[in-house]
Amino acid sequence: DAMVIQNPRYQVTQFGKPVTLSCSQTLNHNVMYWYQQKSSQAPKLLFHYYDKDFNNEADTPDNFQSRRPNTSFCFLDIRSPGLGDAAMYLCATARWGFYEQYFGPGTRLTVT
Amino acid sequence: SQELEQSPQSLIVQEGKNLTINCTSSKTLYGLYWYKQKYGEGLIFLMMLQKGGEEKSHEKITAKLDEKKQQSSLHITASQPSHAGIYLCGARYNNNDMRFGAGTRLTVKP
């Protein structure tokens, strides 16, 4: 089935140790999003890609970077994770002009 | 301040009862989306509303968008345990940019 896949589902990293989260999609959607969701809070948009065009939210810390090597894959890199970066990270896709977003199951990041 | 406010934050209802969740935007929106999230999982799309006064239904869930396009309500009729979860509203203000409310946690007691 067409879907949005996130790997790993659970990630534990040490304070300051770089970590990469992965998202892939079989929907062939040209827009991909990364959200950060902390407990009992709204998902917060970090950045999104329209094809290869990268759009960073103004308040996304420099510590967060993203790569989209092709339509199917998108990565979230956290260069030096802090304790405050522990959260659920959600990837979503959409077709340009159709604003319904399809979400992956999320990656829960723990920072020790 | 939050662009999107949801109320209530949590809701506990007896199975079979009706309930309403509200979502209010601080400014006019281009689209309003309702999602459901189970704990520790991704969001599942429920409905999208775009036109002022629009109303949509899916099974026992009905969503409405007011004429001014700043407030939406989600109504569940005859709630079931399968309705339990977190309901989030999302608003589109700019193309391909979404803002979410903090969610309403719904518990349905058998």
Tab-separated table of C-alpha atoms in Angstrom:
chain	number	residue	atom	x	y	z
A	1	ASP	CA	0.000	0.000	0.000
A	2	ALA	CA	1.110	3.543	-0.681
A	3	MET	CA	2.258	5.139	2.532
A	4	VAL	CA	4.636	7.329	4.480
A	5	ILE	CA	7.299	5.392	6.352
A	6	GLN	CA	9.479	6.707	9.144
A	7	ASN	CA	12.566	5.013	10.500
A	8	PRO	CA	13.355	4.300	13.172
A	9	ARG	CA	10.138	4.441	15.210
A	10	TYR	CA	12.156	4.980	18.380
A	11	GLN	CA	15.576	6.584	18.579
A	12	VAL	CA	17.753	7.118	21.617
A	13	THR	CA	20.751	9.390	21.301
A	14	GLN	CA	23.208	10.986	23.659
A	15	PHE	CA	23.370	14.668	24.403
A	16	GLY	CA	25.366	16.323	21.615
A	17	LYS	CA	25.614	13.221	19.432
A	18	PRO	CA	24.346	13.819	15.873
A	19	VAL	CA	21.288	11.864	14.849
A	20	THR	CA	19.428	11.391	11.563
A	21	LEU	CA	15.768	10.529	11.177
A	22	SER	CA	14.445	9.120	7.926
A	23	CYS	CA	11.187	9.492	6.021
A	24	SER	CA	10.203	7.802	2.783
A	25	GLN	CA	7.007	7.888	0.771
A	26	THR	CA	5.488	5.881	-2.048
A	27	LEU	CA	2.823	8.475	-2.849
A	28	ASN	CA	5.013	10.438	-5.265
A	29	HIS	CA	3.988	13.648	-3.518
A	30	ASN	CA	6.102	16.679	-4.276
A	31	VAL	CA	5.759	18.340	-0.868
A	32	MET	CA	7.312	16.881	2.277
A	33	TYR	CA	7.131	18.292	5.796
A	34	TRP	CA	8.902	17.759	9.105
A	35	TYR	CA	7.085	18.525	12.346
A	36	GLN	CA	8.208	18.401	15.951
A	37	GLN	CA	5.572	17.431	18.505
A	38	LYS	CA	6.213	17.581	22.228
A	39	SER	CA	3.942	15.947	24.754
A	40	SER	CA	0.407	17.400	24.780
A	41	GLN	CA	1.419	20.126	22.328
A	42	ALA	CA	0.553	20.945	18.759
A	43	PRO	CA	2.830	19.644	16.024
A	44	LYS	CA	5.223	22.437	15.145
A	45	LEU	CA	6.347	22.821	11.543
A	46	LEU	CA	10.150	22.804	11.243
A	47	PHE	CA	10.536	22.998	7.455
A	48	HIS	CA	9.122	21.714	4.228
A	49	TYR	CA	10.241	20.936	0.709
A	50	TYR	CA	8.386	21.680	-2.464
A	51	ASP	CA	10.274	19.352	-4.775
A	52	LYS	CA	13.851	20.346	-4.029
A	53	ASP	CA	13.021	23.846	-2.837
A	54	PHE	CA	13.709	24.034	0.867
A	55	ASN	CA	11.540	26.248	3.099
A	56	ASN	CA	12.710	26.800	6.634
A	57	GLU	CA	10.424	28.151	9.335
A	58	ALA	CA	11.823	31.339	10.843
A	59	ASP	CA	12.011	29.935	14.365
A	60	THR	CA	13.529	26.547	13.496
A	61	PRO	CA	16.899	26.305	15.283
A	62	ASP	CA	20.054	26.002	13.171
A	63	ASN	CA	20.676	22.728	14.968
A	64	PHE	CA	18.034	21.178	12.706
A	65	GLN	CA	18.891	20.490	9.090
A	66	SER	CA	17.176	18.559	6.343
A	67	ARG	CA	18.048	16.802	3.105
A	68	ARG	CA	15.859	15.593	0.301
A	69	PRO	CA	18.002	13.616	-2.164
A	70	ASN	CA	15.015	12.551	-4.285
A	71	THR	CA	11.204	12.659	-4.337
A	72	SER	CA	10.844	9.603	-2.135
A	73	PHE	CA	13.215	10.350	0.705
A	74	CYS	CA	13.657	13.133	3.220
A	75	PHE	CA	16.001	13.241	6.208
A	76	LEU	CA	16.038	15.255	9.392
A	77	ASP	CA	19.484	15.827	10.865
A	78	ILE	CA	19.920	17.087	14.401
A	79	ARG	CA	23.532	18.165	14.663
A	80	SER	CA	23.878	18.434	18.431
A	81	PRO	CA	20.773	17.179	20.198
A	82	GLY	CA	19.889	18.787	23.492
A	83	LEU	CA	17.542	17.505	26.160
A	84	GLY	CA	14.920	19.929	24.862
A	85	ASP	CA	14.925	18.219	21.475
A	86	ALA	CA	13.340	15.078	22.868
A	87	ALA	CA	10.017	14.829	21.063
A	88	MET	CA	7.999	12.995	18.457
A	89	TYR	CA	9.109	13.898	14.942
A	90	LEU	CA	6.434	13.604	12.289
A	91	CYS	CA	6.949	13.488	8.553
A	92	ALA	CA	4.075	14.354	6.213
A	93	THR	CA	3.583	14.588	2.465
A	94	ALA	CA	1.137	16.412	0.234
A	95	ARG	CA	0.524	16.994	-3.426
A	96	TRP	CA	1.022	20.598	-4.428
A	97	GLY	CA	-2.378	22.276	-4.735
A	98	PHE	CA	-4.034	19.577	-2.623
A	99	TYR	CA	-3.494	20.481	0.995
A	100	GLU	CA	-4.476	17.241	2.680
A	101	GLN	CA	-1.332	15.939	4.372
A	102	TYR	CA	-0.478	12.288	4.818
A	103	PHE	CA	1.473	11.561	7.979
A	104	GLY	CA	3.926	8.868	8.879
A	105	PRO	CA	3.743	7.120	12.276
A	106	GLY	CA	6.460	9.342	13.727
A	107	THR	CA	9.852	8.797	15.345
A	108	ARG	CA	10.045	9.255	19.078
A	109	LEU	CA	13.435	10.722	19.974
A	110	THR	CA	14.906	10.372	23.449
A	111	VAL	CA	18.022	12.326	24.410
A	112	THR	CA	20.050	11.009	27.352
B	1	SER	CA	-0.249	33.507	21.494
B	2	GLN	CA	-1.679	30.476	19.764
B	3	GLU	CA	-3.058	31.012	16.266
B	4	LEU	CA	-5.392	28.085	16.813
B	5	GLU	CA	-7.184	27.380	20.058
B	6	GLN	CA	-8.966	24.103	20.684
B	7	SER	CA	-11.495	23.447	23.391
B	8	PRO	CA	-11.872	21.545	25.502
B	9	GLN	CA	-8.344	20.252	26.113
B	10	SER	CA	-9.752	16.925	27.221
B	11	LEU	CA	-13.130	15.308	27.237
B	12	ILE	CA	-14.508	12.189	28.906
B	13	VAL	CA	-17.877	10.940	27.718
B	14	GLN	CA	-20.004	7.887	28.248
B	15	GLU	CA	-20.373	5.600	25.256
B	16	GLY	CA	-23.414	6.593	23.228
B	17	LYS	CA	-23.269	10.271	24.148
B	18	ASN	CA	-22.805	13.106	21.664
B	19	LEU	CA	-19.924	15.537	21.932
B	20	THR	CA	-18.527	18.669	20.294
B	21	ILE	CA	-14.955	19.904	19.938
B	22	ASN	CA	-14.226	23.484	18.905
B	23	CYS	CA	-11.371	25.087	17.016
B	24	THR	CA	-10.974	28.870	16.824
B	25	SER	CA	-8.521	30.763	14.678
B	26	SER	CA	-7.173	34.208	15.497
B	27	LYS	CA	-7.379	35.131	11.810
B	28	THR	CA	-9.231	34.122	8.669
B	29	LEU	CA	-7.992	30.855	7.261
B	30	TYR	CA	-7.857	29.357	3.767
B	31	GLY	CA	-8.605	25.809	4.849
B	32	LEU	CA	-9.448	23.945	8.032
B	33	TYR	CA	-8.473	20.309	8.575
B	34	TRP	CA	-9.438	17.823	11.214
B	35	TYR	CA	-7.098	14.994	12.139
B	36	LYS	CA	-7.197	12.178	14.647
B	37	GLN	CA	-4.082	10.967	16.451
B	38	LYS	CA	-3.747	7.886	18.562
B	39	TYR	CA	-1.186	8.097	21.340
B	40	GLY	CA	2.349	7.790	19.993
B	41	GLU	CA	1.281	7.601	16.361
B	42	GLY	CA	0.917	9.803	13.331
B	43	LEU	CA	-2.108	11.866	12.331
B	44	ILE	CA	-4.986	10.440	10.344
B	45	PHE	CA	-6.856	12.838	8.071
B	46	LEU	CA	-10.594	13.119	8.790
B	47	MET	CA	-12.017	16.071	6.885
B	48	MET	CA	-11.179	19.302	5.124
B	49	LEU	CA	-13.354	22.431	5.052
B	50	GLN	CA	-12.689	25.388	2.809
B	51	LYS	CA	-15.815	27.406	2.260
B	52	GLY	CA	-17.568	29.538	4.840
B	53	GLY	CA	-20.638	27.693	6.133
B	54	GLU	CA	-19.399	24.367	4.788
B	55	GLU	CA	-20.384	21.181	6.569
B	56	LYS	CA	-19.109	17.653	5.997
B	57	SER	CA	-19.961	14.308	7.506
B	58	HIS	CA	-18.238	10.956	7.641
B	59	GLU	CA	-20.035	8.164	9.445
B	60	LYS	CA	-20.900	9.652	12.831
B	61	ILE	CA	-18.535	12.615	12.658
B	62	THR	CA	-19.675	16.014	11.351
B	63	ALA	CA	-17.515	19.088	10.951
B	64	LYS	CA	-18.627	22.649	10.221
B	65	LEU	CA	-16.803	25.831	9.304
B	66	ASP	CA	-18.424	29.122	10.229
B	67	GLU	CA	-19.250	31.832	7.700
B	68	LYS	CA	-16.300	33.986	8.729
B	69	LYS	CA	-13.894	31.039	8.343
B	70	GLN	CA	-12.419	31.498	11.779
B	71	GLN	CA	-14.136	28.781	13.787
B	72	SER	CA	-14.892	25.117	13.249
B	73	SER	CA	-16.651	22.495	15.293
B	74	LEU	CA	-16.370	18.713	15.198
B	75	HIS	CA	-19.409	16.826	16.391
B	76	ILE	CA	-19.535	13.103	17.155
B	77	THR	CA	-22.917	11.449	17.446
B	78	ALA	CA	-23.427	8.370	19.615
B	79	SER	CA	-19.750	8.064	20.572
B	80	GLN	CA	-18.022	4.688	20.624
B	81	PRO	CA	-14.752	3.524	22.208
B	82	SER	CA	-13.234	3.532	18.714
B	83	HIS	CA	-13.656	7.324	18.658
B	84	ALA	CA	-11.173	7.720	21.499
B	85	GLY	CA	-7.971	9.571	20.646
B	86	ILE	CA	-6.632	13.063	20.185
B	87	TYR	CA	-8.436	15.296	17.714
B	88	LEU	CA	-6.384	18.081	16.177
B	89	CYS	CA	-7.480	20.893	13.961
B	90	GLY	CA	-5.086	22.335	11.425
B	91	ALA	CA	-5.391	25.588	9.560
B	92	ARG	CA	-3.887	26.682	6.310
B	93	TYR	CA	-3.005	30.364	6.126
B	94	ASN	CA	-0.439	30.289	3.347
B	95	ASN	CA	-0.046	27.771	0.581
B	96	ASN	CA	1.374	24.494	1.846
B	97	ASP	CA	1.856	25.824	5.370
B	98	MET	CA	-0.099	24.313	8.216
B	99	ARG	CA	-0.608	25.358	11.841
B	100	PHE	CA	-2.118	22.959	14.355
B	101	GLY	CA	-4.082	23.312	17.531
B	102	ALA	CA	-2.827	21.541	20.652
B	103	GLY	CA	-5.521	18.877	20.367
B	104	THR	CA	-8.462	17.580	22.348
B	105	ARG	CA	-7.983	14.269	24.115
B	106	LEU	CA	-11.204	12.255	23.932
B	107	THR	CA	-11.906	9.323	26.228
B	108	VAL	CA	-15.046	7.244	25.692
B	109	LYS	CA	-16.073	5.167	28.676
B	110	PRO	CA	-17.861	1.891	27.885
